[in-house]
Amino acid sequence: GQSLEQPSEVTAVEGAIVQINCTYQTSGFYGLSWYQQHDGGAPTFLSYNALDGLEETGRFSSFLSRSDSYGYLLLQELQMKDSASYFCAVIIYRAGANNLFFGTGTRLTVIP
Amino acid sequence: GAVVSQHPSRVICKSGTSVKIECRSLDFQATTMFWYRQFPKKSLMLMATSNEGSKATYEQGVEKDKFLINHASLTLSTLTVTSAHPEDSSFYICSARLAGYSYYNEQFFGPGTRLTVL
């Protein structure tokens, strides 16, 4: 099976930088993705890492270390609208398809 | 582009009835669609992988006879919760991946269906 751990809650100030960590245990690892979900809404794709290193997309960056089974999402210049739940998800290639298995989720609260 | 819709958005039903949830990819073809279940303030749990024209692959612990999945076309997958009970109350979310991109890793999620079983 798969196991992914994230901090359950994080609070940060508007304009600051916050890092959300994710550790995972799985077999058949293909990559790590990050998704954002606002209350009652659908998850939206933020980033994907297949190789070690940092991927940057605007204010969001994601890092992966395959040897450490660890990744993080970095959010810069936090805005109030960034308050949401953030999920890491491992991608496992299985039975001819890439499947996503989500972590426990981190609820980010941005305060003024 | 890459919009996924679900219908209905909310449904309330009596215990023992069956409920069908539709998932449609509106502007792209999806060889593979996925069904997830999410409890309040919890993570998304993959229930099954649905491939067009073939049987769905269910995750361990998910009852095939209770959660019937049909993927009859490249734009439509349905999840039927049969003989629903209060413990089936949850948020059901589908996602789709672009056809022809076996290794494309972005899934596009529908807005979800809130099922309440009385």
Short mmCIF file of C-alpha atoms in Angstrom, two decimals:
data_model
loop_
_atom_site.label_atom_id
_atom_site.label_comp_id
_atom_site.label_asym_id
_atom_site.label_seq_id
_atom_site.Cartn_x
_atom_site.Cartn_y
_atom_site.Cartn_z
CA GLY A 1 0.00 0.00 0.00
CA GLN A 2 0.86 3.64 0.11
CA SER A 3 1.53 5.91 3.06
CA LEU A 4 1.90 9.68 2.86
CA GLU A 5 2.31 12.02 5.79
CA GLN A 6 1.80 15.77 5.91
CA PRO A 7 1.35 18.23 8.75
CA SER A 8 -2.34 18.59 9.45
CA GLU A 9 -2.41 22.37 9.84
CA VAL A 10 -0.20 25.33 9.09
CA THR A 11 -0.84 29.01 9.78
CA ALA A 12 1.13 31.78 8.13
CA VAL A 13 0.97 35.53 7.67
CA GLU A 14 -0.01 37.20 4.43
CA GLY A 15 3.08 37.96 2.35
CA ALA A 16 5.19 35.34 4.08
CA ILE A 17 6.64 32.06 2.80
CA VAL A 18 5.41 28.67 3.95
CA GLN A 19 6.70 25.16 3.30
CA ILE A 20 4.49 22.08 3.47
CA ASN A 21 6.37 18.82 3.81
CA CYS A 22 5.37 15.39 2.59
CA THR A 23 6.99 12.04 3.32
CA TYR A 24 5.88 8.92 1.59
CA GLN A 25 6.29 5.17 1.52
CA THR A 26 5.20 3.32 -1.56
CA SER A 27 6.23 0.91 -4.26
CA GLY A 28 6.11 1.64 -7.95
CA PHE A 29 6.75 5.35 -7.39
CA TYR A 30 6.52 7.41 -10.56
CA GLY A 31 6.33 10.96 -9.26
CA LEU A 32 4.87 13.36 -6.72
CA SER A 33 2.12 15.86 -7.37
CA TRP A 34 0.56 18.63 -5.33
CA TYR A 35 -3.08 19.66 -5.37
CA GLN A 36 -4.96 22.54 -3.81
CA GLN A 37 -8.53 22.19 -2.60
CA HIS A 38 -10.76 24.94 -1.26
CA ASP A 39 -13.61 23.95 1.04
CA GLY A 40 -16.35 22.21 -0.92
CA GLY A 41 -14.42 22.47 -4.16
CA ALA A 42 -12.53 20.24 -6.52
CA PRO A 43 -8.81 19.62 -6.20
CA THR A 44 -6.75 21.62 -8.65
CA PHE A 45 -3.34 20.63 -9.90
CA LEU A 46 -0.41 22.71 -8.70
CA SER A 47 2.77 20.92 -9.62
CA TYR A 48 4.48 17.65 -10.44
CA ASN A 49 7.97 16.27 -9.77
CA ALA A 50 9.32 13.13 -11.34
CA LEU A 51 12.99 13.87 -10.80
CA ASP A 52 14.91 15.17 -7.82
CA GLY A 53 15.09 18.89 -7.49
CA LEU A 54 12.98 21.99 -7.49
CA GLU A 55 10.20 22.87 -9.90
CA GLU A 56 8.98 26.45 -9.90
CA THR A 57 5.61 27.66 -11.13
CA GLY A 58 4.99 31.27 -10.25
CA ARG A 59 4.58 31.69 -6.52
CA PHE A 60 4.55 27.94 -5.98
CA SER A 61 7.57 25.66 -6.03
CA SER A 62 7.81 21.95 -5.36
CA PHE A 63 10.79 19.87 -4.40
CA LEU A 64 11.43 16.14 -4.52
CA SER A 65 14.14 13.90 -3.10
CA ARG A 66 13.50 10.35 -4.25
CA SER A 67 16.28 8.92 -2.11
CA ASP A 68 14.70 10.43 0.99
CA SER A 69 11.09 9.73 -0.09
CA TYR A 70 10.41 13.35 0.70
CA GLY A 71 9.01 16.37 -0.98
CA TYR A 72 7.70 19.79 -0.15
CA LEU A 73 5.54 22.54 -1.54
CA LEU A 74 6.77 26.08 -1.10
CA LEU A 75 4.32 28.94 -1.29
CA GLN A 76 5.74 32.44 -1.54
CA GLU A 77 4.14 35.86 -1.14
CA LEU A 78 1.17 34.30 0.56
CA GLN A 79 -2.24 35.73 -0.22
CA MET A 80 -5.49 35.33 1.69
CA LYS A 81 -6.89 33.28 -1.20
CA ASP A 82 -4.17 30.68 -0.60
CA SER A 83 -6.07 29.51 2.49
CA ALA A 84 -7.04 25.99 1.48
CA SER A 85 -6.08 22.37 1.93
CA TYR A 86 -2.98 21.13 0.15
CA PHE A 87 -2.45 17.49 -0.72
CA CYS A 88 0.63 15.72 -1.90
CA ALA A 89 -0.06 12.68 -4.02
CA VAL A 90 2.19 9.90 -5.23
CA ILE A 91 1.78 8.74 -8.78
CA ILE A 92 2.03 5.03 -9.22
CA TYR A 93 2.00 3.37 -12.59
CA ARG A 94 -0.16 0.32 -12.25
CA ALA A 95 -2.31 -1.78 -14.56
CA GLY A 96 -1.62 0.46 -17.53
CA ALA A 97 -2.55 3.71 -15.84
CA ASN A 98 -1.06 6.34 -13.59
CA ASN A 99 -2.92 6.35 -10.31
CA LEU A 100 -2.90 9.09 -7.69
CA PHE A 101 -2.79 8.30 -4.00
CA PHE A 102 -3.27 11.32 -1.80
CA GLY A 103 -1.65 12.31 1.44
CA THR A 104 -3.50 13.28 4.56
CA GLY A 105 -3.68 16.93 3.56
CA THR A 106 -2.48 20.14 5.15
CA ARG A 107 -4.90 22.88 5.97
CA LEU A 108 -3.23 26.24 5.40
CA THR A 109 -4.67 29.32 7.03
CA VAL A 110 -3.32 32.67 5.91
CA ILE A 111 -3.86 35.48 8.40
CA PRO A 112 -3.53 39.23 7.82
CA GLY B 1 -9.97 23.66 -21.50
CA ALA B 2 -9.93 20.31 -19.66
CA VAL B 3 -13.22 20.75 -17.83
CA VAL B 4 -14.84 17.88 -15.96
CA SER B 5 -18.42 18.08 -14.80
CA GLN B 6 -20.39 15.98 -12.35
CA HIS B 7 -24.10 15.58 -11.96
CA PRO B 8 -25.79 15.92 -9.61
CA SER B 9 -23.82 18.26 -7.37
CA ARG B 10 -25.90 17.26 -4.36
CA VAL B 11 -28.25 14.38 -3.77
CA ILE B 12 -30.26 13.29 -0.76
CA CYS B 13 -31.80 9.86 -0.83
CA LYS B 14 -33.47 7.37 1.45
CA SER B 15 -31.64 4.37 2.79
CA GLY B 16 -31.93 1.40 0.47
CA THR B 17 -32.24 3.35 -2.76
CA SER B 18 -29.66 3.57 -5.53
CA VAL B 19 -28.02 6.75 -6.73
CA LYS B 20 -26.25 7.35 -10.03
CA ILE B 21 -23.53 9.99 -10.37
CA GLU B 22 -22.33 11.09 -13.79
CA CYS B 23 -18.86 12.33 -14.62
CA ARG B 24 -18.28 13.99 -17.98
CA SER B 25 -15.22 15.39 -19.66
CA LEU B 26 -16.63 18.37 -21.53
CA ASP B 27 -13.91 19.40 -23.94
CA PHE B 28 -11.59 16.42 -24.15
CA GLN B 29 -11.65 12.67 -24.43
CA ALA B 30 -10.67 10.67 -21.39
CA THR B 31 -9.52 7.10 -21.77
CA THR B 32 -9.25 6.80 -18.03
CA MET B 33 -11.43 8.26 -15.31
CA PHE B 34 -10.98 7.88 -11.59
CA TRP B 35 -13.46 7.88 -8.74
CA TYR B 36 -12.56 9.16 -5.29
CA ARG B 37 -14.36 9.43 -2.00
CA GLN B 38 -13.68 12.14 0.53
CA PHE B 39 -14.95 12.41 4.09
CA PRO B 40 -15.15 15.84 5.77
CA LYS B 41 -11.72 17.32 6.41
CA LYS B 42 -10.10 14.13 5.20
CA SER B 43 -8.07 13.08 2.21
CA LEU B 44 -9.30 11.79 -1.13
CA MET B 45 -9.34 8.02 -1.29
CA LEU B 46 -9.13 6.37 -4.67
CA MET B 47 -12.06 4.00 -5.10
CA ALA B 48 -11.58 2.76 -8.63
CA THR B 49 -9.97 3.36 -11.99
CA SER B 50 -12.35 3.33 -14.91
CA ASN B 51 -11.12 2.58 -18.42
CA GLU B 52 -13.38 3.16 -21.39
CA GLY B 53 -14.84 -0.04 -22.69
CA SER B 54 -13.51 -2.30 -19.98
CA LYS B 55 -14.21 -3.23 -16.39
CA ALA B 56 -13.18 -0.87 -13.67
CA THR B 57 -10.28 -1.68 -11.38
CA TYR B 58 -11.32 -1.33 -7.77
CA GLU B 59 -9.07 -0.54 -4.84
CA GLN B 60 -8.81 -2.97 -2.00
CA GLY B 61 -11.72 -2.70 0.36
CA VAL B 62 -14.11 -1.11 -2.14
CA GLU B 63 -17.14 -3.28 -2.82
CA LYS B 64 -17.60 -3.81 -6.53
CA ASP B 65 -21.25 -4.77 -6.18
CA LYS B 66 -22.02 -1.70 -4.12
CA PHE B 67 -20.23 0.87 -6.23
CA LEU B 68 -21.00 0.07 -9.86
CA ILE B 69 -18.84 1.90 -12.37
CA ASN B 70 -19.54 2.16 -16.06
CA HIS B 71 -17.34 3.95 -18.59
CA ALA B 72 -19.31 3.60 -21.79
CA SER B 73 -17.71 6.40 -23.79
CA LEU B 74 -14.60 8.53 -23.85
CA THR B 75 -16.47 11.40 -22.21
CA LEU B 76 -18.73 9.72 -19.67
CA SER B 77 -18.28 7.55 -16.61
CA THR B 78 -20.98 6.77 -14.08
CA LEU B 79 -20.85 5.64 -10.47
CA THR B 80 -23.94 3.99 -9.05
CA VAL B 81 -24.17 3.59 -5.31
CA THR B 82 -26.53 0.65 -4.88
CA SER B 83 -28.71 0.13 -1.83
CA ALA B 84 -27.25 3.22 -0.22
CA HIS B 85 -26.94 3.44 3.54
CA PRO B 86 -26.07 6.37 5.82
CA GLU B 87 -22.44 5.27 5.99
CA ASP B 88 -22.22 5.84 2.23
CA SER B 89 -22.82 9.54 2.79
CA SER B 90 -19.74 11.29 1.49
CA PHE B 91 -18.27 13.59 -1.13
CA TYR B 92 -17.64 11.68 -4.35
CA ILE B 93 -15.21 13.20 -6.83
CA CYS B 94 -14.25 12.00 -10.27
CA SER B 95 -11.23 12.93 -12.32
CA ALA B 96 -10.13 12.35 -15.87
CA ARG B 97 -6.89 12.15 -17.75
CA LEU B 98 -6.42 13.13 -21.38
CA ALA B 99 -6.69 10.26 -23.83
CA GLY B 100 -3.53 9.36 -25.67
CA TYR B 101 -1.27 10.55 -22.90
CA SER B 102 -0.50 7.41 -20.92
CA TYR B 103 2.20 9.10 -18.94
CA TYR B 104 0.59 12.49 -18.58
CA ASN B 105 0.32 13.08 -14.91
CA GLU B 106 -2.24 15.80 -14.49
CA GLN B 107 -5.72 14.69 -13.59
CA PHE B 108 -8.61 17.08 -14.03
CA PHE B 109 -11.15 16.87 -11.25
CA GLY B 110 -14.87 17.32 -11.30
CA PRO B 111 -16.58 19.58 -8.76
CA GLY B 112 -17.77 16.61 -6.71
CA THR B 113 -21.12 15.21 -5.65
CA ARG B 114 -22.30 15.47 -2.07
CA LEU B 115 -24.33 12.36 -1.24
CA THR B 116 -26.46 12.29 1.90
CA VAL B 117 -28.29 9.08 2.74
CA LEU B 118 -31.05 9.41 5.30
#
